[in-house]
Coordinates of C-alpha atoms in Angstrom, one line a residue:
M1 CA 52.7 101.1 16.2
F2 CA 49.1 100.7 17.3
T3 CA 48.6 97.3 19.5
T4 CA 44.8 96.5 20.8
T5 CA 44.9 97.2 23.8
A6 CA 43.7 94.3 26.3
P7 CA 40.4 95.9 27.4
S8 CA 39.9 96.3 23.3
L9 CA 41.3 92.9 22.4
V10 CA 38.6 91.7 25.6
K11 CA 36.1 93.8 23.1
V12 CA 36.8 92.0 19.9
K13 CA 37.0 88.9 21.6
R14 CA 33.6 88.8 22.8
S15 CA 32.0 90.0 19.6
Q16 CA 33.7 87.5 17.4
Q17 CA 31.9 84.6 19.5
F18 CA 28.3 85.9 18.6
F19 CA 29.9 84.5 14.8
N20 CA 30.3 80.1 14.9
R21 CA 29.0 77.5 13.3
L22 CA 26.2 77.4 15.3
T23 CA 24.3 80.9 14.1
L24 CA 26.2 81.6 11.0
P25 CA 23.6 79.3 9.5
W26 CA 20.7 82.0 10.4
Y27 CA 23.1 84.9 10.0
D28 CA 21.9 86.0 7.0
L29 CA 17.8 85.1 7.0
V30 CA 18.4 87.5 10.9
L31 CA 20.4 90.7 9.5
Y32 CA 19.8 91.4 5.9
G33 CA 16.2 89.7 6.6
L34 CA 15.0 91.5 9.2
V35 CA 17.2 93.8 11.2
S36 CA 19.1 96.0 8.2
K37 CA 15.8 96.1 6.1
F38 CA 13.4 97.4 8.8
A39 CA 15.8 98.8 12.0
W40 CA 18.7 99.6 10.4
G41 CA 16.9 101.1 7.0
A42 CA 18.9 99.9 4.0
S43 CA 17.3 97.2 1.6
I44 CA 20.0 94.2 0.4
Q45 CA 18.9 96.4 -2.7
R46 CA 21.1 99.1 -1.9
L47 CA 23.4 97.4 -0.5
D48 CA 23.9 94.7 -3.6
A49 CA 23.9 98.4 -5.1
H50 CA 26.8 99.7 -3.3
Y51 CA 29.0 96.7 -4.2
R52 CA 27.9 97.4 -8.3
K53 CA 29.2 100.3 -7.9
Y54 CA 32.7 99.8 -6.3
A55 CA 33.5 96.3 -6.6
T56 CA 36.5 95.2 -9.3
A57 CA 38.0 91.8 -10.6
N58 CA 40.5 92.2 -7.8
H59 CA 38.6 92.7 -5.0
L60 CA 39.7 92.0 -1.0
E61 CA 36.2 90.7 1.3
V62 CA 36.8 92.0 4.9
G63 CA 34.5 91.1 7.3
V64 CA 32.6 88.5 5.2
G65 CA 30.4 87.5 7.5
T66 CA 29.1 84.4 5.2
G67 CA 29.5 85.8 1.7
Y68 CA 26.0 87.0 1.1
L69 CA 25.9 90.2 -0.9
L70 CA 29.5 89.1 -2.3
D71 CA 27.9 86.2 -3.3
R72 CA 25.0 88.3 -5.1
V73 CA 27.7 90.0 -7.5
E74 CA 28.6 90.4 -10.6
F75 CA 32.2 90.7 -11.2
P76 CA 33.7 92.7 -14.3
S77 CA 35.8 89.7 -14.9
Q78 CA 34.7 85.9 -14.7
A79 CA 38.1 84.9 -12.9
P80 CA 38.5 87.9 -10.1
R81 CA 41.6 87.4 -7.5
L82 CA 39.2 87.5 -4.8
A83 CA 40.1 87.4 -1.2
L84 CA 38.6 87.3 2.2
M85 CA 39.7 88.6 5.2
D86 CA 38.4 88.4 9.1
L87 CA 39.1 87.2 13.0
S88 CA 36.5 84.6 12.4
V89 CA 37.8 81.4 11.5
P90 CA 34.4 80.5 11.0
C91 CA 33.2 82.5 9.0
L92 CA 36.2 82.6 6.4
E93 CA 35.2 78.8 6.6
S94 CA 31.3 79.9 5.4
T95 CA 32.1 82.4 2.8
S96 CA 35.1 80.3 1.2
R97 CA 32.2 77.6 0.6
N98 CA 29.7 80.2 -1.1
V99 CA 32.0 81.5 -3.5
A100 CA 34.7 78.7 -3.7
R101 CA 34.5 79.1 -7.7
Y102 CA 36.4 82.1 -7.1
T103 CA 39.6 80.3 -5.3
P104 CA 39.8 82.3 -2.7
E105 CA 42.9 83.4 -0.9
T106 CA 41.9 83.5 3.0
Y107 CA 43.4 85.4 5.8
V108 CA 42.8 85.6 9.4
Q109 CA 43.5 89.2 10.2
N110 CA 42.6 91.6 13.7
L111 CA 42.0 95.0 11.9
L112 CA 43.2 96.7 14.7
E113 CA 46.4 95.5 14.4
P114 CA 49.6 95.7 11.5
I115 CA 48.7 93.4 8.4
K116 CA 52.0 91.4 8.8
Q117 CA 51.9 89.3 5.7
P118 CA 53.3 90.2 2.5
I119 CA 49.6 90.5 0.4
A120 CA 49.3 92.4 -3.3
P121 CA 47.5 95.5 -2.8
F122 CA 43.8 95.2 -4.3
D123 CA 41.9 97.9 -6.9
S124 CA 38.6 97.3 -4.0
I125 CA 38.4 96.1 -0.3
A126 CA 34.9 96.4 1.5
V127 CA 34.1 96.5 4.7
N128 CA 30.6 95.8 4.9
Y129 CA 29.1 95.9 8.4
V130 CA 31.9 96.2 9.9
M131 CA 32.8 98.7 11.7
H132 CA 30.2 98.7 14.4
C133 CA 31.5 95.5 15.5
V134 CA 34.9 97.0 16.3
P135 CA 35.8 98.5 19.5
G136 CA 35.9 102.3 20.0
D137 CA 35.2 105.8 18.6
F138 CA 36.9 106.7 15.9
A139 CA 39.3 108.4 16.8
E140 CA 40.5 104.9 18.4
K141 CA 38.9 102.8 15.4
H142 CA 40.3 104.8 12.9
V143 CA 43.6 102.6 12.6
A144 CA 41.5 100.1 10.9
F145 CA 41.3 102.2 7.8
L146 CA 45.1 102.8 7.9
H147 CA 45.8 99.2 8.0
L148 CA 44.0 98.5 4.9
A149 CA 45.2 100.9 3.0
T150 CA 48.5 99.9 2.7
L151 CA 47.2 96.4 1.0
L152 CA 45.0 99.6 -1.3
K153 CA 47.0 100.5 -4.4
R154 CA 47.0 104.1 -5.3
D155 CA 43.5 104.1 -7.8
G156 CA 41.9 102.5 -5.7
V157 CA 38.4 102.0 -3.5
L158 CA 37.8 101.1 0.0
F159 CA 33.8 101.1 0.2
G160 CA 31.9 99.7 3.1
T161 CA 28.5 100.8 5.6
T162 CA 28.5 100.8 9.0
V163 CA 25.5 101.4 12.0
L164 CA 25.6 104.1 13.5
A165 CA 24.2 105.4 17.4
Q166 CA 24.7 109.0 17.0
G167 CA 22.7 111.7 15.1
V168 CA 20.9 109.4 13.5
K169 CA 17.1 109.4 13.2
K170 CA 16.2 105.7 15.3
N171 CA 12.8 104.5 14.8
F172 CA 11.1 101.8 16.4
L173 CA 13.3 98.4 16.1
A174 CA 17.1 100.4 15.9
G175 CA 16.7 102.2 19.1
P176 CA 16.2 98.6 20.7
A177 CA 18.3 97.1 18.8
L178 CA 20.9 99.4 19.4
W179 CA 20.7 98.7 23.0
L180 CA 20.4 94.9 23.0
L181 CA 23.2 94.3 20.1
N182 CA 25.9 97.1 22.4
A183 CA 24.9 95.1 25.4
I184 CA 25.3 92.3 24.4
G185 CA 29.3 92.5 23.2
L186 CA 28.4 92.1 19.3
F187 CA 28.0 95.7 18.5
N188 CA 30.9 98.8 19.9
N189 CA 29.5 101.8 18.9
Q190 CA 27.9 103.8 21.3
R191 CA 29.7 106.3 20.3
D192 CA 29.7 106.1 16.1
N193 CA 28.5 109.3 14.4
A194 CA 28.6 110.4 10.3
R195 CA 31.2 113.3 11.7
D196 CA 33.6 111.5 12.8
L197 CA 33.5 108.3 10.1
E198 CA 33.9 110.8 7.8
C199 CA 36.2 113.1 8.9
V200 CA 38.5 110.1 9.8
L201 CA 38.2 109.0 6.3
R202 CA 39.4 112.3 5.4
R203 CA 42.0 112.3 7.2
H204 CA 43.3 109.5 5.1
F205 CA 41.6 109.3 1.5
L206 CA 41.6 112.4 -0.8
L207 CA 38.5 111.6 -2.0
V208 CA 35.6 110.6 -0.2
E209 CA 32.1 109.9 -0.8
F210 CA 29.2 109.4 1.6
E211 CA 25.8 108.8 2.3
V212 CA 23.6 108.2 5.8
V213 CA 20.2 105.6 5.3
G214 CA 18.3 105.3 7.5
V215 CA 21.1 104.2 10.7
V216 CA 23.5 103.4 8.6
A217 CA 27.0 105.5 6.6
F218 CA 27.6 104.0 3.4
F219 CA 30.9 105.7 2.1
A220 CA 33.8 105.0 -0.3
A221 CA 37.0 106.8 -0.3
K222 CA 39.6 106.9 -2.5
K223 CA 44.0 108.3 -3.0
A224 CA 44.4 107.3 0.6
R225 CA 47.5 109.7 1.2
H226 CA 49.7 107.4 3.6

């Protein structure tokens, strides 16, 4: 059984400290209004399309931020089952308020640790802009996919995005932004590349869709092997 090592735990806590009640009011403007579009090369329209294609009426959102993208989703049901999972309590509280109309379930969870709570499985799980914050390279942090797969129905889909640092063409904003975000400990993706990510997804899932846009990997995986 994998458990978070002490160095990884320090990095997790260091990254999580940036998601608090002082920063969250600015989070959406900075991430989706500026950084995602101009540095990462992924527009809000492209991110919306990813959710529109894969989100179901039985959905788990992992690494919720403020719920900005989730709040924009048009679920195929007026009363979807929606669950939120994050290590940050402020993020869970903020997102819960923004999608209160769905009466979401909430779960505090470190993705590097096995999920011990009894949770009914989901038809879709989103991990949007999450994995670049998780410590280690994909040889280490792939366990997050393994743990989430236990919450996925057999025909369900796990989808998301993550910012890559290696093997991608960076514009004049992406390079300095990646250096800064890793230096302060918000990101932990210095060794993240498309080949490693696609490899671990195919290790855990039979069907994988994968595309790199700018420095962002868009992925969707179905039929977990475990």
